[in-house]
XYZ file of C-alpha atoms in Angstrom:
780
model
C 81.642 -70.792 62.856
C 79.711 -69.699 59.921
C 81.450 -69.273 56.458
C 79.692 -65.923 55.851
C 78.929 -63.699 58.876
C 75.552 -61.601 58.720
C 76.182 -58.155 57.258
C 74.499 -54.851 58.466
C 71.042 -54.301 56.814
C 70.058 -50.945 55.492
C 68.267 -48.917 58.148
C 64.591 -49.530 58.219
C 64.341 -52.699 56.445
C 63.640 -55.874 58.120
C 65.461 -58.983 57.504
C 63.934 -61.217 54.757
C 61.694 -58.277 53.057
C 63.635 -57.847 49.911
C 61.349 -58.153 46.837
C 62.332 -60.703 44.339
C 64.485 -59.408 41.574
C 61.661 -59.984 38.915
C 59.177 -58.017 40.851
C 61.648 -55.215 40.933
C 62.107 -55.334 37.436
C 58.528 -55.063 36.589
C 57.907 -52.252 38.762
C 60.680 -50.255 37.251
C 59.333 -51.056 33.929
C 55.764 -49.801 34.783
C 57.284 -46.728 36.169
C 59.405 -45.974 32.963
C 56.211 -46.723 30.909
C 53.993 -44.367 33.101
C 56.560 -41.690 32.700
C 56.561 -41.949 29.088
C 52.695 -41.830 29.150
C 52.655 -38.768 31.364
C 55.055 -36.985 29.026
C 52.885 -38.121 26.075
C 49.915 -36.626 27.649
C 51.736 -33.512 28.561
C 52.728 -33.367 24.960
C 49.059 -33.627 24.001
C 48.223 -31.024 26.271
C 50.662 -28.732 24.834
C 49.452 -29.411 21.269
C 46.122 -29.015 22.139
C 46.763 -25.711 24.071
C 48.471 -24.426 20.763
C 45.533 -25.649 18.967
C 43.259 -23.878 21.361
C 45.088 -20.657 21.280
C 45.025 -20.771 17.426
C 41.231 -21.269 17.431
C 40.652 -18.570 20.057
C 42.830 -16.077 18.012
C 41.095 -16.885 14.951
C 37.666 -16.301 16.863
C 38.760 -13.022 18.226
C 40.073 -11.710 14.930
C 36.780 -12.716 13.220
C 35.012 -11.033 15.921
C 36.998 -7.953 15.517
C 36.465 -8.284 11.479
C 32.734 -8.540 12.155
C 32.552 -5.460 14.264
C 34.631 -3.577 11.538
C 32.292 -4.811 8.926
C 29.330 -3.834 10.892
C 30.704 -0.305 11.482
C 31.427 0.074 7.580
C 27.920 -1.288 6.738
C 26.239 1.292 8.966
C 28.149 3.967 7.688
C 27.472 2.976 4.007
C 23.708 2.437 4.751
C 23.573 5.909 6.621
C 25.528 7.712 3.884
C 23.646 6.061 1.166
C 20.227 6.777 2.848
C 21.095 10.404 3.203
C 22.219 10.384 -0.457
C 18.894 8.809 -1.482
C 16.700 11.087 0.931
C 18.183 14.291 -0.449
C 17.837 13.246 -4.230
C 14.080 11.929 -3.457
C 12.646 14.484 -0.869
C 14.576 17.451 -1.987
C 15.897 17.576 -5.838
C 13.050 15.248 -7.268
C 10.491 16.468 -5.050
C 11.240 20.098 -6.192
C 11.560 19.049 -9.789
C 8.053 17.250 -9.575
C 6.339 20.350 -7.980
C 7.780 22.806 -10.521
C 6.768 20.317 -13.327
C 3.275 20.131 -11.803
C 3.065 23.858 -11.571
C 4.111 24.031 -15.348
C 1.467 21.632 -16.318
C -1.095 23.614 -14.289
C -0.161 26.759 -15.940
C -0.271 25.150 -19.687
C -3.692 23.799 -18.863
C -4.580 27.491 -18.034
C -3.089 28.901 -21.225
C -0.135 30.558 -19.480
C 2.276 29.053 -21.789
C 5.177 31.620 -21.155
C 5.034 31.089 -17.331
C 4.823 27.324 -17.796
C 8.045 27.519 -19.801
C 9.847 29.446 -17.032
C 8.905 26.650 -14.498
C 10.208 24.046 -16.877
C 13.501 25.999 -17.302
C 13.794 26.164 -13.415
C 12.992 22.446 -13.042
C 15.917 21.587 -15.462
C 18.207 23.796 -13.335
C 17.721 21.222 -10.407
C 19.160 18.226 -12.323
C 22.804 18.995 -11.200
C 21.649 18.563 -7.468
C 21.168 14.660 -7.689
C 22.145 11.638 -9.961
C 18.713 10.773 -9.549
C 17.550 13.130 -12.013
C 20.180 12.065 -14.637
C 20.769 8.860 -16.555
C 20.739 6.047 -15.855
C 18.518 6.739 -12.933
C 16.061 9.082 -14.724
C 14.431 8.482 -18.143
C 13.248 11.499 -20.363
C 9.526 10.957 -21.471
C 9.423 11.724 -25.190
C 6.004 13.490 -25.023
C 6.880 16.444 -22.727
C 10.674 15.996 -21.539
C 9.660 14.990 -18.160
C 12.474 13.173 -16.143
C 10.900 10.107 -14.710
C 13.259 8.758 -11.799
C 13.953 5.210 -11.133
C 13.987 5.423 -7.371
C 14.603 1.781 -6.619
C 17.567 1.660 -8.833
C 19.101 4.794 -7.336
C 18.374 3.284 -3.926
C 19.859 0.063 -4.671
C 22.979 1.583 -6.113
C 23.422 4.032 -3.430
C 23.344 1.981 -0.639
C 21.338 -1.368 -0.563
C 23.744 -3.780 -2.496
C 26.879 -2.467 -0.645
C 25.109 -2.433 2.811
C 23.809 -5.982 2.084
C 27.244 -7.054 1.120
C 28.941 -5.871 3.957
C 26.123 -7.164 6.222
C 26.469 -10.714 4.976
C 30.185 -10.447 5.301
C 29.574 -9.679 8.871
C 27.239 -12.722 9.108
C 29.748 -14.821 7.723
C 32.583 -13.573 9.849
C 30.205 -14.379 12.784
C 29.283 -17.710 11.347
C 33.084 -18.508 11.087
C 33.720 -16.996 14.280
C 31.285 -19.053 16.068
C 32.921 -22.314 14.425
C 36.240 -21.439 15.684
C 35.015 -20.461 18.999
C 33.298 -23.987 19.213
C 36.733 -25.547 18.193
C 38.274 -23.343 21.141
C 35.754 -24.534 23.587
C 36.090 -28.216 22.542
C 39.992 -27.816 22.809
C 39.590 -26.486 26.356
C 37.372 -29.455 27.330
C 39.984 -31.922 25.932
C 42.844 -30.182 27.845
C 40.671 -30.764 30.932
C 40.377 -34.369 30.102
C 43.922 -34.647 29.476
C 44.612 -33.015 33.064
C 42.385 -35.620 34.586
C 44.460 -38.307 32.943
C 47.722 -36.747 34.213
C 46.195 -36.629 37.752
C 45.403 -40.402 37.412
C 48.693 -41.400 36.149
C 50.204 -39.525 38.804
C 48.121 -41.135 41.294
C 48.824 -44.627 39.826
C 52.413 -43.984 40.411
C 52.020 -44.000 44.326
C 49.879 -47.018 44.717
C 50.227 -50.742 43.763
C 48.163 -53.694 43.134
C 44.629 -53.797 41.648
C 43.922 -49.995 42.430
C 46.974 -48.848 40.438
C 45.791 -51.174 37.554
C 42.440 -49.586 37.667
C 43.702 -45.859 37.794
C 45.821 -46.614 34.392
C 42.922 -48.109 32.643
C 40.658 -45.323 33.269
C 43.619 -42.880 32.413
C 44.387 -44.708 29.185
C 40.532 -44.652 28.087
C 40.231 -40.985 28.849
C 43.241 -40.243 26.888
C 42.119 -42.239 23.987
C 38.866 -40.663 24.047
C 40.520 -37.200 24.346
C 42.929 -37.803 21.527
C 39.971 -39.229 19.212
C 38.055 -36.138 20.135
C 41.176 -34.009 19.359
C 41.676 -35.253 16.093
C 37.919 -35.068 15.296
C 37.736 -31.488 16.510
C 40.894 -30.651 14.573
C 39.537 -32.022 11.338
C 35.946 -30.954 11.846
C 35.081 -28.428 8.958
C 34.809 -24.713 9.828
C 31.513 -23.059 8.518
C 32.311 -20.556 6.130
C 30.341 -18.711 3.291
C 32.248 -18.245 -0.060
C 32.793 -14.906 -0.992
C 31.081 -15.777 -4.268
C 27.977 -16.835 -2.645
C 27.972 -13.489 -0.501
C 28.252 -11.342 -3.770
C 25.570 -13.263 -5.562
C 23.414 -12.766 -2.554
C 23.844 -9.103 -2.279
C 23.325 -8.616 -6.127
C 20.196 -10.758 -5.857
C 18.941 -8.652 -2.937
C 19.487 -5.369 -4.861
C 17.543 -6.738 -7.856
C 14.716 -7.681 -5.704
C 14.812 -4.362 -4.156
C 14.028 -2.808 -7.643
C 11.296 -5.440 -8.172
C 13.325 -7.438 -10.675
C 12.441 -10.634 -8.900
C 13.039 -12.904 -11.848
C 16.587 -11.615 -12.264
C 16.991 -11.879 -8.374
C 16.101 -15.551 -8.456
C 18.983 -16.207 -10.985
C 21.492 -14.418 -8.390
C 20.074 -16.531 -5.519
C 20.393 -19.555 -7.357
C 24.189 -18.987 -7.931
C 24.534 -18.167 -4.227
C 22.894 -21.600 -2.929
C 24.842 -23.271 -5.585
C 28.171 -21.980 -4.029
C 26.812 -22.464 -0.361
C 24.023 -25.282 -0.081
C 23.865 -24.257 3.487
C 23.037 -20.470 3.009
C 19.522 -20.254 4.831
C 19.235 -16.657 4.120
C 19.710 -17.256 0.380
C 16.814 -19.892 0.186
C 14.850 -17.273 2.438
C 15.321 -14.429 0.130
C 14.615 -16.619 -2.933
C 11.527 -17.668 -1.484
C 10.582 -13.948 -1.023
C 11.534 -13.325 -4.687
C 8.967 -16.129 -5.700
C 6.233 -14.725 -3.390
C 6.699 -11.130 -4.828
C 6.578 -12.164 -8.581
C 3.556 -11.255 -10.573
C 1.884 -13.660 -10.314
C 3.368 -15.169 -7.236
C 5.013 -18.639 -7.564
C 3.603 -19.790 -4.125
C 4.701 -23.486 -4.448
C 8.362 -22.434 -4.820
C 8.161 -19.818 -2.304
C 6.948 -22.528 0.504
C 9.789 -24.778 -0.555
C 12.379 -22.145 -0.091
C 10.949 -21.007 3.258
C 11.071 -24.547 4.262
C 14.522 -25.129 3.200
C 15.603 -21.943 4.879
C 14.309 -23.343 8.174
C 15.694 -26.700 7.508
C 19.157 -25.194 7.046
C 19.211 -23.555 10.455
C 17.788 -20.275 9.413
C 15.837 -20.070 12.614
C 14.556 -16.696 11.773
C 11.114 -15.493 13.012
C 10.636 -13.851 9.584
C 11.066 -17.120 7.809
C 8.344 -18.535 10.053
C 6.135 -15.452 9.529
C 6.776 -15.446 5.659
C 6.043 -19.262 5.385
C 2.659 -18.595 7.388
C 1.673 -15.948 4.888
C 2.633 -17.852 1.834
C 0.418 -20.713 3.074
C -2.448 -18.493 3.860
C -2.215 -17.365 0.296
C -2.745 -20.841 -1.015
C -5.692 -21.599 1.216
C -3.492 -23.777 3.784
C -5.016 -21.950 6.809
C -4.291 -24.559 9.467
C -0.521 -24.706 8.562
C -0.571 -20.906 8.223
C -1.778 -20.583 11.625
C 0.864 -23.055 13.077
C 3.664 -21.125 11.462
C 2.394 -17.679 12.428
C 1.934 -18.810 16.175
C 5.709 -20.098 15.937
C 6.743 -16.487 14.571
C 4.884 -14.865 17.504
C 6.562 -17.095 19.931
C 10.054 -16.402 18.475
C 9.743 -12.495 18.428
C 7.412 -10.973 21.200
C 7.707 -7.522 19.708
C 6.376 -8.318 16.328
C 2.596 -7.975 15.994
C 2.649 -8.628 12.207
C 2.439 -12.383 12.482
C -0.494 -12.008 15.255
C -2.525 -10.108 12.517
C -1.872 -12.743 10.046
C -2.842 -15.350 12.466
C -5.996 -13.399 12.672
C -6.553 -13.083 9.091
C -6.123 -17.035 8.376
C -8.784 -17.613 11.200
C -11.186 -15.164 9.432
C -10.623 -17.010 6.092
C -11.217 -20.267 7.639
C -14.356 -19.307 9.357
C -13.207 -19.540 12.853
C -15.489 -17.913 15.344
C -12.307 -17.012 17.430
C -11.297 -14.769 14.711
C -12.912 -11.919 16.477
C -10.949 -12.230 19.730
C -7.800 -12.882 17.440
C -8.157 -9.552 15.904
C -8.825 -7.903 19.229
C -5.654 -9.520 20.793
C -3.721 -8.588 17.823
C -4.737 -5.007 17.716
C -4.147 -4.563 21.425
C -0.784 -6.318 20.971
C 0.439 -3.952 18.316
C -0.784 -1.074 20.485
C 1.129 -2.349 23.540
C 4.198 -2.711 21.299
C 3.762 0.616 20.028
C 3.269 2.272 23.520
C 6.283 0.631 24.954
C 9.086 2.754 23.569
C 7.709 6.172 24.894
C 7.861 4.627 28.405
C 11.720 4.349 27.619
C 12.112 7.663 26.033
C 11.894 6.188 22.466
C 9.638 6.859 19.348
C 7.115 4.280 18.492
C 8.489 2.216 15.695
C 6.932 3.096 12.330
C 6.549 -0.585 11.343
C 3.482 -0.889 13.572
C 1.805 1.383 11.320
C 2.888 -0.332 8.384
C 1.924 -3.700 9.850
C -1.615 -2.380 10.840
C -2.103 -0.812 7.293
C -0.987 -4.351 5.625
C -3.458 -6.071 7.765
C -6.174 -3.594 6.407
C -5.059 -4.116 2.966
C -5.069 -7.961 3.499
C -8.731 -7.902 4.468
C -9.383 -5.614 1.330
C -7.561 -8.138 -0.882
C -9.620 -11.091 0.732
C -12.998 -9.121 0.224
C -11.960 -8.298 -3.135
C -11.794 -12.172 -3.858
C -15.034 -12.969 -2.217
C -17.299 -10.326 -3.314
C -15.537 -7.725 -5.449
C -15.152 -5.017 -2.925
C -11.886 -2.923 -2.258
C -10.210 -4.064 -5.315
C -7.065 -2.327 -6.225
C -4.437 -3.087 -9.254
C -1.363 -4.974 -8.337
C -2.566 -6.221 -4.991
C -2.614 -9.926 -3.588
C -5.048 -12.210 -4.947
C -5.349 -15.097 -2.090
C -6.763 -18.307 -2.909
C -10.455 -18.630 -1.798
C -11.066 -22.129 -2.517
C -11.075 -23.372 1.067
C -12.942 -20.157 2.627
C -15.097 -21.019 5.401
C -18.385 -19.327 6.086
C -18.469 -17.419 3.091
C -21.695 -15.629 3.671
C -20.540 -13.970 6.792
C -17.048 -13.222 5.615
C -17.981 -9.742 3.963
C -19.586 -8.391 7.102
C -16.851 -9.665 9.483
C -14.213 -8.309 7.119
C -15.826 -4.838 6.924
C -15.849 -4.900 10.842
C -12.205 -5.908 11.083
C -11.007 -3.436 8.696
C -12.727 -0.561 10.453
C -11.344 -1.758 13.759
C -7.829 -1.763 12.200
C -8.135 1.684 10.484
C -9.419 3.211 13.888
C -6.702 1.681 15.711
C -4.185 3.038 13.366
C -5.585 6.786 13.928
C -5.950 6.414 17.573
C -2.344 5.175 18.169
C -1.250 8.237 15.954
C -3.404 11.055 17.548
C -4.497 9.812 20.881
C -1.536 7.373 22.055
C -2.252 5.908 25.530
C -5.548 7.693 25.800
C -9.104 6.640 26.102
C -11.298 8.594 23.652
C -15.174 8.692 23.949
C -17.163 7.890 20.864
C -18.783 11.025 18.956
C -22.069 9.484 18.617
C -22.107 11.323 15.200
C -23.855 10.083 12.058
C -22.450 10.952 8.819
C -23.661 9.944 5.300
C -21.317 8.383 2.895
C -19.722 11.156 0.704
C -20.501 12.264 -2.647
C -17.723 14.151 -4.574
C -18.085 16.972 -6.890
C -16.590 19.957 -8.740
C -18.141 23.610 -8.387
C -19.335 25.231 -11.648
C -19.114 29.139 -12.114
C -20.788 31.543 -14.547
C -19.030 34.049 -16.585
C -18.653 36.380 -13.654
C -17.102 33.830 -11.261
C -20.370 33.173 -9.430
C -21.197 29.637 -8.103
C -23.970 28.001 -9.976
C -23.940 24.363 -9.031
C -21.899 21.350 -8.184
C -21.072 18.456 -10.584
C -21.441 15.428 -8.679
C -19.760 12.361 -10.032
C -17.485 9.366 -9.227
C -15.150 9.815 -12.235
C -13.419 13.258 -12.856
C -11.535 14.284 -15.847
C -7.801 15.127 -15.033
C -8.220 18.845 -15.246
C -6.666 20.148 -12.015
C -10.159 21.173 -10.768
C -10.820 21.243 -6.998
C -12.695 18.032 -5.797
C -15.048 18.445 -2.838
C -16.407 15.776 -0.666
C -20.069 16.616 0.037
C -22.230 15.041 3.001
C -24.908 15.582 5.582
C -24.213 14.879 9.165
C -25.922 15.175 12.708
C -24.376 15.109 16.133
C -20.943 16.420 15.040
C -19.980 18.530 17.785
C -17.627 21.551 17.740
C -13.926 20.918 18.756
C -14.199 17.140 17.716
C -10.839 16.345 16.341
C -11.441 15.161 12.853
C -8.827 13.369 10.721
C -9.361 13.142 6.859
C -7.340 10.381 5.221
C -6.978 9.914 1.568
C -5.574 6.807 -0.342
C -4.571 6.848 -3.779
C -4.805 3.708 -5.402
C -4.780 2.119 -2.213
C -1.808 3.829 -0.770
C -2.035 6.421 2.079
C -1.587 9.853 0.459
C 0.027 11.579 3.346
C 0.458 14.978 1.521
C -3.451 15.184 1.303
C -4.224 14.224 5.000
C -6.142 16.907 7.136
C -6.164 17.208 10.841
C -8.259 19.879 12.382
C -11.141 20.492 14.838
C -14.644 20.645 13.631
C -15.934 24.148 13.805
C -19.273 23.964 11.980
C -22.801 23.469 13.808
C -23.611 20.012 15.069
C -26.121 19.123 12.538
C -26.186 20.027 8.713
C -24.182 19.804 5.408
C -20.714 20.368 4.517
C -18.131 20.191 1.900
C -14.400 19.596 2.120
C -11.691 19.962 -0.513
C -9.799 16.671 -0.985
C -7.101 18.394 -3.117
C -4.205 20.437 -2.398
C -2.957 23.431 -4.399
C -2.102 20.969 -7.397
C -4.390 18.555 -9.387
C -4.655 14.964 -8.387
C -2.932 12.207 -10.232
C -4.987 9.766 -12.107
C -6.225 6.903 -10.059
C -8.637 5.914 -7.439
C -8.928 8.038 -4.353
C -10.587 6.685 -1.124
C -11.460 9.290 1.362
C -12.129 8.511 4.898
C -13.261 10.890 7.951
C -12.549 10.371 11.497
C -13.910 11.912 14.624
C -11.929 11.470 17.711
C -10.436 8.286 16.074
C -13.806 6.801 14.980
C -14.583 6.110 11.424
C -17.319 8.125 10.520
C -17.685 8.141 6.871
C -16.198 6.991 3.517
C -16.282 7.531 -0.214
C -14.219 6.933 -3.484
C -13.838 8.500 -6.721
C -11.468 8.192 -9.812
C -9.435 10.687 -11.683
C -8.812 9.706 -15.426
C -7.599 11.401 -18.571
C -10.501 13.051 -20.235
C -10.092 10.994 -23.171
C -10.611 7.785 -21.142
C -13.903 9.264 -19.921
C -15.482 9.663 -23.193
C -18.484 7.510 -24.080
C -18.874 6.030 -27.718
C -21.753 7.700 -29.316
C -24.625 5.299 -30.267
C -24.408 4.106 -33.778
C -27.562 4.724 -36.115
C -29.355 7.090 -33.885
C -31.695 9.270 -35.960
C -34.015 12.107 -34.966
C -37.756 11.477 -34.541
C -38.457 14.623 -36.522
C -38.467 14.754 -40.547
C -35.033 16.721 -40.348
C -31.867 16.066 -42.592
C -29.007 16.123 -39.940
C -25.327 15.683 -40.123
C -23.307 13.411 -37.873
C -24.325 13.000 -34.182
C -22.194 15.272 -32.214
C -23.158 14.704 -28.662
C -25.401 12.103 -26.937
C -25.970 11.169 -23.234
C -28.073 8.198 -21.939
C -27.481 9.310 -18.201
C -26.138 5.736 -17.151
C -23.594 8.125 -15.290
C -22.568 11.510 -15.155
C -19.651 11.191 -17.767
C -20.553 14.429 -19.134
C -20.761 16.453 -15.820
C -24.385 17.650 -15.493
C -25.082 20.010 -12.885
C -26.154 18.327 -9.794
C -27.548 21.004 -7.491
C -26.357 22.281 -4.081
C -25.135 20.407 -1.033
C -28.345 21.254 0.797
C -30.240 19.457 -1.725
C -32.616 22.333 -2.149
C -32.092 21.846 -5.872
C -31.444 18.249 -7.040
C -30.188 17.096 -10.338
C -29.770 13.238 -9.869
C -28.422 10.683 -12.511
C -29.423 7.156 -12.278
C -31.352 4.417 -14.043
C -30.909 6.177 -17.444
C -32.464 9.345 -16.256
C -31.311 12.756 -15.232
C -33.988 13.959 -12.554
C -34.374 17.600 -11.837
C -36.310 18.942 -8.932
C -36.104 21.901 -6.712
C -37.831 22.892 -3.272
C -36.916 26.507 -3.383
C -39.843 28.539 -3.633
C -40.341 30.254 -7.053
C -37.183 28.788 -8.304
C -36.042 28.213 -11.973
C -33.751 25.292 -12.132
C -31.839 25.372 -15.433
C -28.970 22.860 -15.733
C -26.284 22.370 -18.088
C -23.014 20.430 -18.236
C -19.410 20.711 -18.307
C -19.402 18.929 -21.869
C -22.139 21.115 -23.088
C -20.777 23.443 -25.649
C -21.636 26.713 -27.539
C -22.851 26.114 -30.937
C -24.635 27.643 -33.869
C -26.345 25.178 -36.001
C -27.827 21.795 -34.383
C -30.752 19.414 -33.850
C -31.154 18.823 -30.087
C -33.833 16.002 -28.946
C -34.339 14.482 -25.548
C -36.961 12.507 -23.855
C -38.985 14.102 -20.959
C -40.998 12.616 -18.299
C -43.417 14.373 -15.926
C -42.966 12.633 -12.448
C -45.100 14.815 -10.321
C -45.874 18.317 -9.010
C -48.045 21.329 -10.217
C -48.892 20.671 -14.163
C -49.260 24.310 -14.776
C -45.500 24.944 -14.609
C -43.113 24.435 -17.569
C -40.166 22.304 -18.182
C -38.072 21.312 -21.348
C -34.985 22.362 -23.014
C -32.946 25.604 -23.334
C -30.664 26.534 -26.356
C -28.110 29.629 -26.823
C -28.022 29.885 -23.073
C -24.999 31.586 -21.042
C -23.479 29.835 -18.054
C -25.563 32.107 -15.829
C -28.596 30.573 -17.393
C -30.344 34.106 -17.357
C -29.994 34.399 -21.034
C -31.416 31.728 -23.192
C -34.326 30.311 -25.271
C -36.624 28.052 -23.508
C -38.835 25.377 -25.246
C -41.326 24.470 -22.595
C -44.389 21.931 -22.141
C -46.307 21.270 -19.092
C -48.276 18.478 -17.436
C -51.623 19.919 -19.130
C -50.221 18.894 -22.585
C -49.447 22.703 -23.524
C -46.390 24.213 -24.973
C -44.656 27.705 -25.052
C -41.348 29.387 -26.403
C -39.769 31.889 -24.370
C -36.485 34.308 -24.656
C -34.958 35.012 -21.436
C -32.767 38.067 -20.971
C -31.342 39.435 -17.523
C -34.466 40.696 -15.562
C -36.884 39.788 -18.056
C -38.729 36.982 -20.021
C -40.449 37.400 -23.234
C -43.157 35.172 -24.751
C -42.290 34.019 -28.343
C -45.004 31.594 -28.512
C -48.037 31.743 -26.010
C -49.174 28.700 -24.006
C -51.178 26.555 -26.258
C -52.679 23.030 -26.238
C -51.442 20.410 -28.766
C -52.431 16.922 -29.422
C -48.640 16.158 -30.158
C -47.899 16.934 -26.498
C -48.897 14.020 -24.293
C -50.203 15.369 -20.962
C -48.463 14.234 -17.966
C -46.497 11.523 -20.027
C -43.203 11.005 -21.873
C -42.454 13.427 -24.748
C -39.736 13.523 -27.034
C -38.915 17.219 -27.494
C -36.693 18.546 -30.305
C -35.148 22.074 -31.175
C -33.634 22.844 -34.601
C -31.352 25.754 -34.787
C -30.065 27.441 -37.681
C -28.616 30.927 -36.859
C -31.509 33.015 -35.839
C -34.220 30.481 -37.043
C -35.656 28.007 -34.694
C -38.041 25.094 -34.935
C -39.666 23.154 -32.180
C -40.864 19.665 -32.220
C -42.745 17.332 -30.139
C -42.839 13.647 -30.696
C -41.540 14.147 -34.172
C -44.227 16.908 -35.072
C -43.444 20.414 -35.704
C -45.065 22.809 -33.243
C -43.783 26.225 -34.188
C -41.083 28.107 -36.025
C -39.499 31.247 -34.647
C -36.932 33.520 -35.846
C -34.754 35.713 -33.414
C -31.353 36.503 -33.729
C -30.921 38.520 -30.441
C -29.193 35.607 -28.879
C -26.848 34.238 -31.684
C -24.886 31.729 -29.772
C -24.627 29.661 -26.500
C -25.044 26.465 -24.647
C -27.946 23.938 -24.767
C -29.598 22.646 -21.585
C -32.749 21.343 -19.703
C -34.871 23.147 -17.348
C -37.790 22.836 -14.621
C -39.272 26.456 -14.553
C -40.778 26.050 -11.021
C -40.196 24.381 -7.684
C -42.236 21.481 -6.847
C -42.039 19.985 -10.253
C -40.233 16.988 -10.769
C -39.150 16.027 -14.312
C -36.826 13.183 -15.730
C -34.711 13.546 -19.064
C -33.266 10.769 -21.007
C -31.896 9.595 -24.455
C -30.309 13.108 -25.418
C -28.986 13.541 -28.776
C -27.418 16.425 -30.839
C -26.938 16.403 -34.370
C -24.945 19.029 -36.594
C -27.024 20.386 -39.437
C -26.110 22.788 -42.323
């Protein structure tokens, strides 16, 4: 009988299958360790979830803050702009109009009325701070308030709106960092979840599979933990408040054109935030806009902005432009192309691309300009299809493109030069000989595109086929009774508020052709001087057009353009300057050819131009008074016409000696020409000293309705027949002496015309004479 009888085994276990005690101990230890690991991972998940929730909360808060700042910035900008526009277009404009009217009245001698307008203008100063210090300075000469528009606009909204805009950008930047952290935490939680799954699965299996699951889980857990720590300690991108404030102040200074001061603010901004891409870009723009520009520093800063992750198409665009300015055309083209690729609605970089190709001498510049203009037109026409207005920026870009060609042509051949404009480098210009003609061609193309986009959007307009000669410009001259006498054509006018006319001949300009007159003042489109009207004259002929409004023009250069159905038909230019600036220095040492004792030289004209405002005839050119080459040529084709001419600066005088060279050009030799004295503005009252092509002279007194000989026609050896003669008239009260080539021809006494203007005359049509070297001395 056995000593220990067998005992009942647990249900389901076969005899002899109990694991060894050591094995059971290892298994229990593993399970305890696995439980601890699962608990640890679960704790990590909980901690990571808390971090993720915190990051998400910060992201949401910053997003809300960014949205609120954006709303505040929009409100500040809108309110400030309305305040600025009221001050500019209501208060300041009305003030300027009242003062302009006062100036006009003062010029006309109506001082009491002028004073009333000045008083009314001062009453406007309470409407806007723009008319008060510190935004308006009072001109010492006349008390005129000169507004500082840029300072007022900067203070009204620019600085504050920029500050809020950058705070929004900073909030969005920091929000993006927290969003990235939150996303990373979610990814880490997902990895931890996989680890828990692997550990749980490992608890159900044994052997090699269990070991493999544990190893993979531990590896993932370690990686997740390292990533968690790295994500936790990774810096959050923030813009310091000081950097934002310095940036906003710099932007405001740049808005005022104070670019050197702006650079100092941008320096402080990047010192506080070395990764501040926008500050580098704006500092580059400040360098670019300095006078003269510091192009090397601008290029450096635009490159830094891109390297700091700016990534804005404007930075590519500006860098491309700055490289063009330095003559680095290939690099400019590359960056302009990148700007186009980054913003499909910006046609400016395409125009810069074409400009660089033109300067480089590429034959494809023609296609590039065609593509750019078509691209701009397509962008401009897209908004109306969606019920929106076309962006004004399209016109600004096209105008800038035209200006850029002007500036390039100015550097290459001295055409279209304006003060204060860009001066691009031309050291690497390609195909220099062809560039002027190509530049004019593309310039015309751009200008026509602007007019057609504005007046004929989306329409195909047929060419007019018209031919219009380049403009000449002039004032009307009237006599004592207000009757028209002549035009004074010139390209420089004194600032005297007189109406200036464009005068031209034309062919094939049919009725109802829509004409647009555009006028540029110192290279800037003067919208207040623009005209838009249908042509209502005959198809072929001559015409005049007033290019001024009810007030006189400001000093400066004026370019006038005439478009017919969007086609540029004719151009011309003139300048307005203070009368003192147009005065010509009198020649030193000038002496009369006759043996006469004279005083100081009081008037002289070498006819290099029409500084003194000589009469130049009629627009139909039936009477011609043409100045050029040092001569003043008079000719009339009107049958039996007498063409007596004076000048704006011709003055009434009592006692003087008057000399001028006369050159007989051609025509009937029997008819007289020469000098007039003591004439009126109607020229029907004057003394006339005449010679003819046969070497004869005579003296006449002309009164309304009659002409009386004071000396019959007589031959004189002193008069060179058909040649150049220097004629002179000595006037002392009612006593006259008449000279030819220094020799006395006749003395006459007649006091019936005691005072008047000096002038020149051709006494019959088909006689052409040139006058030169005019001199007038005072006598006692």
